[in-house]
């Protein structure tokens, strides 16, 4: 009788463990598709955007300054922000505007 109870306890514990593993794997998959994958796509888009910046593009800096690109050299861009006021910035300080500028 005791042997039967012990065998039932072992079998029940194994299915409980497999259920927890399935739940854990499910959580990891959901986490990947809702957190990691969109972030990787955003980084890829940002990199592509920075590589394609050219003279005349309107951009927004990370600090929120809107301006028009006057020149691009390697990792440095010059923005015209207001009637000839120019700022020299690193390309990494420019972000995707999301199409809000006109």
XYZ file of C-alpha atoms in Angstrom:
102
model
C 0.000 0.000 0.000
C 2.760 2.469 0.882
C 4.564 1.540 -2.315
C 1.457 2.402 -4.364
C 1.174 5.813 -2.682
C 4.848 6.564 -3.316
C 4.547 5.574 -6.989
C 1.515 7.834 -7.417
C 3.360 10.721 -5.776
C 6.331 10.297 -8.116
C 4.151 10.157 -11.233
C 2.129 13.204 -10.179
C 5.273 15.211 -9.454
C 6.690 14.470 -12.900
C 3.644 15.778 -14.739
C 3.632 18.857 -12.533
C 7.270 19.523 -13.462
C 6.581 19.125 -17.181
C 3.616 21.505 -16.897
C 5.852 24.094 -15.251
C 8.475 23.643 -17.972
C 5.857 24.178 -20.692
C 4.681 27.324 -18.906
C 8.264 28.600 -18.560
C 9.024 27.967 -22.242
C 5.786 29.739 -23.173
C 6.738 32.770 -21.110
C 10.182 32.912 -22.748
C 8.628 32.737 -26.234
C 6.130 35.506 -25.438
C 8.915 37.618 -23.919
C 11.013 37.177 -27.082
C 8.234 38.150 -29.499
C 6.941 41.117 -27.489
C 10.173 42.544 -26.038
C 13.382 41.407 -27.716
C 12.372 41.111 -31.374
C 10.736 44.592 -31.644
C 13.793 46.159 -29.965
C 16.124 44.476 -32.477
C 13.954 45.751 -35.350
C 14.010 49.269 -33.930
C 17.820 49.189 -33.638
C 18.117 47.921 -37.212
C 15.834 50.717 -38.483
C 17.807 53.337 -36.523
C 21.106 52.106 -37.982
C 19.680 52.156 -41.522
C 18.295 55.666 -40.931
C 21.680 56.978 -39.740
C 23.477 55.459 -42.727
C 21.054 57.115 -45.178
C 21.073 60.678 -43.784
C 21.864 63.164 -46.541
C 21.959 66.910 -47.106
C 18.463 68.452 -46.996
C 16.876 65.838 -44.712
C 14.854 67.125 -41.786
C 15.756 65.358 -38.546
C 15.171 65.510 -34.795
C 17.948 65.175 -32.235
C 17.619 63.024 -29.155
C 17.194 66.264 -27.209
C 14.192 67.254 -29.340
C 15.814 69.890 -31.573
C 14.381 69.943 -35.096
C 16.613 70.933 -37.974
C 17.647 70.471 -41.579
C 20.888 68.673 -42.459
C 23.392 71.049 -44.069
C 26.320 68.638 -44.403
C 27.324 65.076 -43.530
C 30.889 63.892 -42.942
C 31.570 60.398 -41.561
C 29.987 60.457 -38.073
C 29.370 64.224 -37.911
C 26.409 66.180 -39.246
C 25.719 69.903 -39.312
C 22.112 71.027 -38.745
C 20.542 74.352 -39.641
C 18.093 74.914 -36.793
C 16.918 78.506 -37.282
C 17.813 81.176 -39.856
C 21.440 80.191 -40.253
C 22.043 78.917 -36.720
C 24.053 75.754 -37.189
C 24.785 72.922 -34.799
C 27.498 70.299 -35.241
C 26.432 66.909 -33.878
C 27.377 63.261 -33.921
C 25.123 61.126 -36.095
C 24.279 59.035 -33.055
C 22.478 62.013 -31.509
C 19.887 62.032 -34.303
C 16.848 59.800 -34.052
C 14.005 58.622 -36.255
C 11.194 61.151 -36.123
C 8.411 58.726 -36.978
C 7.287 60.768 -39.982
C 5.890 63.652 -37.899
C 7.992 66.380 -39.524
C 6.705 68.009 -42.700
